């Protein structure tokens, strides 16, 4: 049940990420047309595009952790005996889980500390810049826990895009 929940959450992240990419393309296209065709650059387009990149990147990174699309820390473990490989994979996923929790906590603290300030060109809180890594940290922790539970059960996590 937990694995189905994580798979659905990862698919939702992928869909939101694709939507973000479409919005990013629209924002950059609008900025280019505004600058070179109308000679009137929209002020919000660049900072909006940067904000969209943060959201797309952080969601993609979290799904990459779930689908094992990240740089494999266990690449040398294929040569190790089975008992050692299992322990090391558990350690790797536990360390990634801890990283996700710390990232979520610290980015949430940072978002809260700048919540009163606004991004001038967008008119929204600066906290919107630090929300994506906070959410991604929670997702990384959830997905790493899924990998730990799957390893203990002798199963593999099926990628979300299947």
mmCIF file of C-alpha atoms in Angstrom:
data_model
loop_
_atom_site.group_PDB
_atom_site.id
_atom_site.type_symbol
_atom_site.label_atom_id
_atom_site.label_comp_id
_atom_site.label_asym_id
_atom_site.label_seq_id
_atom_site.Cartn_x
_atom_site.Cartn_y
_atom_site.Cartn_z
ATOM 1 C CA UNK A 1 0.000 0.000 0.000
ATOM 2 C CA UNK A 2 2.854 2.394 0.845
ATOM 3 C CA UNK A 3 4.553 1.604 -2.448
ATOM 4 C CA UNK A 4 1.337 2.329 -4.378
ATOM 5 C CA UNK A 5 1.022 5.641 -2.527
ATOM 6 C CA UNK A 6 4.627 6.568 -3.374
ATOM 7 C CA UNK A 7 4.155 5.533 -7.013
ATOM 8 C CA UNK A 8 1.039 7.703 -7.299
ATOM 9 C CA UNK A 9 2.860 10.587 -5.616
ATOM 10 C CA UNK A 10 5.816 10.210 -7.986
ATOM 11 C CA UNK A 11 3.499 10.168 -11.018
ATOM 12 C CA UNK A 12 1.809 13.324 -9.719
ATOM 13 C CA UNK A 13 5.248 14.950 -9.367
ATOM 14 C CA UNK A 14 6.074 13.965 -12.934
ATOM 15 C CA UNK A 15 2.820 15.457 -14.229
ATOM 16 C CA UNK A 16 3.309 18.673 -12.278
ATOM 17 C CA UNK A 17 6.894 18.795 -13.543
ATOM 18 C CA UNK A 18 5.768 18.445 -17.149
ATOM 19 C CA UNK A 19 3.182 21.173 -16.574
ATOM 20 C CA UNK A 20 5.928 23.337 -15.104
ATOM 21 C CA UNK A 21 8.093 22.752 -18.155
ATOM 22 C CA UNK A 22 5.246 23.847 -20.417
ATOM 23 C CA UNK A 23 4.758 26.995 -18.335
ATOM 24 C CA UNK A 24 8.509 27.587 -18.413
ATOM 25 C CA UNK A 25 8.548 27.403 -22.200
ATOM 26 C CA UNK A 26 5.588 29.796 -22.386
ATOM 27 C CA UNK A 27 7.266 32.276 -19.996
ATOM 28 C CA UNK A 28 10.561 32.257 -21.889
ATOM 29 C CA UNK A 29 8.792 32.494 -25.242
ATOM 30 C CA UNK A 30 6.722 35.426 -23.955
ATOM 31 C CA UNK A 31 9.895 37.110 -22.720
ATOM 32 C CA UNK A 32 11.685 36.646 -26.060
ATOM 33 C CA UNK A 33 8.689 37.890 -28.062
ATOM 34 C CA UNK A 34 8.258 40.820 -25.705
ATOM 35 C CA UNK A 35 11.911 41.779 -25.964
ATOM 36 C CA UNK A 36 12.587 41.322 -29.656
ATOM 37 C CA UNK A 37 9.184 41.834 -31.275
ATOM 38 C CA UNK A 38 7.482 44.436 -29.078
ATOM 39 C CA UNK A 39 10.644 45.966 -27.561
ATOM 40 C CA UNK A 40 8.938 45.743 -24.167
ATOM 41 C CA UNK A 41 10.413 43.065 -21.907
ATOM 42 C CA UNK A 42 7.949 41.700 -19.347
ATOM 43 C CA UNK A 43 9.538 42.073 -15.916
ATOM 44 C CA UNK A 44 7.993 38.963 -14.421
ATOM 45 C CA UNK A 45 9.044 36.490 -17.119
ATOM 46 C CA UNK A 46 12.664 35.959 -16.092
ATOM 47 C CA UNK A 47 12.094 35.589 -12.365
ATOM 48 C CA UNK A 48 9.009 33.486 -13.060
ATOM 49 C CA UNK A 49 11.059 31.198 -15.276
ATOM 50 C CA UNK A 50 13.748 30.849 -12.605
ATOM 51 C CA UNK A 51 11.080 29.961 -10.045
ATOM 52 C CA UNK A 52 9.578 27.384 -12.408
ATOM 53 C CA UNK A 53 13.026 25.843 -12.933
ATOM 54 C CA UNK A 54 13.317 25.394 -9.157
ATOM 55 C CA UNK A 55 9.982 23.594 -8.953
ATOM 56 C CA UNK A 56 10.615 21.353 -11.964
ATOM 57 C CA UNK A 57 14.159 20.496 -10.853
ATOM 58 C CA UNK A 58 13.251 19.682 -7.270
ATOM 59 C CA UNK A 59 10.279 17.511 -8.234
ATOM 60 C CA UNK A 60 12.385 15.729 -10.852
ATOM 61 C CA UNK A 61 15.166 15.156 -8.342
ATOM 62 C CA UNK A 62 12.756 13.552 -5.870
ATOM 63 C CA UNK A 63 11.302 11.249 -8.534
ATOM 64 C CA UNK A 64 14.864 10.423 -9.600
ATOM 65 C CA UNK A 65 15.572 9.211 -6.077
ATOM 66 C CA UNK A 66 12.490 6.992 -6.150
ATOM 67 C CA UNK A 67 13.135 5.601 -9.606
ATOM 68 C CA UNK A 68 16.879 5.150 -8.928
ATOM 69 C CA UNK A 69 17.673 7.592 -11.706
ATOM 70 C CA UNK A 70 20.279 9.361 -9.629
ATOM 71 C CA UNK A 71 23.993 8.730 -9.658
ATOM 72 C CA UNK A 72 24.357 5.210 -8.331
ATOM 73 C CA UNK A 73 26.244 5.201 -5.063
ATOM 74 C CA UNK A 74 26.083 1.438 -5.075
ATOM 75 C CA UNK A 75 27.789 0.905 -8.448
ATOM 76 C CA UNK A 76 30.790 -0.854 -6.869
ATOM 77 C CA UNK A 77 28.501 -2.988 -4.731
ATOM 78 C CA UNK A 78 27.690 -5.319 -7.625
ATOM 79 C CA UNK A 79 31.085 -6.893 -6.953
ATOM 80 C CA UNK A 80 30.411 -7.359 -3.224
ATOM 81 C CA UNK A 81 28.878 -10.437 -1.601
ATOM 82 C CA UNK A 82 25.080 -10.409 -1.233
ATOM 83 C CA UNK A 83 25.082 -9.911 2.567
ATOM 84 C CA UNK A 84 27.391 -6.882 2.309
ATOM 85 C CA UNK A 85 25.546 -5.419 -0.654
ATOM 86 C CA UNK A 86 22.213 -5.513 1.200
ATOM 87 C CA UNK A 87 23.671 -3.804 4.272
ATOM 88 C CA UNK A 88 25.383 -1.127 2.189
ATOM 89 C CA UNK A 89 22.238 -0.446 0.137
ATOM 90 C CA UNK A 90 20.281 -0.069 3.372
ATOM 91 C CA UNK A 91 22.927 2.351 4.660
ATOM 92 C CA UNK A 92 22.864 4.363 1.434
ATOM 93 C CA UNK A 93 19.074 4.708 1.483
ATOM 94 C CA UNK A 94 19.142 5.590 5.199
ATOM 95 C CA UNK A 95 21.694 8.334 4.536
ATOM 96 C CA UNK A 96 19.616 9.679 1.639
ATOM 97 C CA UNK A 97 16.547 9.616 3.910
ATOM 98 C CA UNK A 98 18.410 11.624 6.555
ATOM 99 C CA UNK A 99 19.559 14.063 3.873
ATOM 100 C CA UNK A 100 15.945 14.499 2.733
ATOM 101 C CA UNK A 101 14.733 15.190 6.268
ATOM 102 C CA UNK A 102 17.521 17.712 6.926
ATOM 103 C CA UNK A 103 16.940 19.392 3.566
ATOM 104 C CA UNK A 104 13.186 19.645 4.199
ATOM 105 C CA UNK A 105 13.681 21.018 7.703
ATOM 106 C CA UNK A 106 16.352 23.571 6.867
ATOM 107 C CA UNK A 107 14.620 24.813 3.711
ATOM 108 C CA UNK A 108 11.359 25.169 5.644
ATOM 109 C CA UNK A 109 13.197 27.232 8.274
ATOM 110 C CA UNK A 110 14.731 29.346 5.528
ATOM 111 C CA UNK A 111 11.359 29.791 3.805
ATOM 112 C CA UNK A 112 9.809 30.894 7.064
ATOM 113 C CA UNK A 113 12.615 33.383 7.694
ATOM 114 C CA UNK A 114 12.069 35.160 4.361
ATOM 115 C CA UNK A 115 8.288 34.797 4.162
ATOM 116 C CA UNK A 116 7.759 38.487 4.906
ATOM 117 C CA UNK A 117 9.798 39.626 1.918
ATOM 118 C CA UNK A 118 8.467 39.764 -1.615
ATOM 119 C CA UNK A 119 10.025 38.921 -4.961
ATOM 120 C CA UNK A 120 9.793 42.396 -6.545
ATOM 121 C CA UNK A 121 8.995 41.360 -10.102
ATOM 122 C CA UNK A 122 6.395 38.754 -9.116
ATOM 123 C CA UNK A 123 4.840 40.285 -6.017
ATOM 124 C CA UNK A 124 4.853 36.986 -4.136
ATOM 125 C CA UNK A 125 6.685 35.928 -1.005
ATOM 126 C CA UNK A 126 10.371 34.970 -1.144
ATOM 127 C CA UNK A 127 9.301 31.759 0.606
ATOM 128 C CA UNK A 128 8.182 30.444 -2.791
ATOM 129 C CA UNK A 129 11.877 30.101 -3.683
ATOM 130 C CA UNK A 130 12.563 27.815 -0.722
ATOM 131 C CA UNK A 131 9.360 25.788 -0.743
ATOM 132 C CA UNK A 132 10.418 23.478 -3.620
ATOM 133 C CA UNK A 133 13.512 22.075 -1.876
ATOM 134 C CA UNK A 134 11.528 21.699 1.349
ATOM 135 C CA UNK A 135 8.836 19.684 -0.427
ATOM 136 C CA UNK A 136 11.482 17.738 -2.343
ATOM 137 C CA UNK A 137 13.214 16.871 0.936
ATOM 138 C CA UNK A 138 9.999 15.359 2.274
ATOM 139 C CA UNK A 139 9.530 13.425 -0.965
ATOM 140 C CA UNK A 140 13.140 12.171 -0.896
ATOM 141 C CA UNK A 141 12.626 10.943 2.672
ATOM 142 C CA UNK A 142 9.363 9.180 1.746
ATOM 143 C CA UNK A 143 10.875 7.572 -1.339
ATOM 144 C CA UNK A 144 14.029 6.483 0.518
ATOM 145 C CA UNK A 145 11.865 4.870 3.193
ATOM 146 C CA UNK A 146 10.062 3.034 0.402
ATOM 147 C CA UNK A 147 13.401 1.690 -0.862
ATOM 148 C CA UNK A 148 14.384 0.583 2.651
ATOM 149 C CA UNK A 149 11.086 -1.242 3.149
ATOM 150 C CA UNK A 150 11.389 -2.873 -0.280
ATOM 151 C CA UNK A 151 14.951 -4.042 0.448
ATOM 152 C CA UNK A 152 13.866 -5.532 3.774
ATOM 153 C CA UNK A 153 11.003 -7.326 2.032
ATOM 154 C CA UNK A 154 13.283 -8.578 -0.749
ATOM 155 C CA UNK A 155 11.431 -6.595 -3.417
ATOM 156 C CA UNK A 156 12.319 -3.841 -5.876
ATOM 157 C CA UNK A 157 10.671 -0.470 -6.302
ATOM 158 C CA UNK A 158 8.977 -0.239 -9.689
ATOM 159 C CA UNK A 159 9.689 3.081 -11.436
ATOM 160 C CA UNK A 160 6.787 5.553 -11.497
ATOM 161 C CA UNK A 161 6.889 5.967 -15.250
ATOM 162 C CA UNK A 162 5.945 2.326 -15.910
#
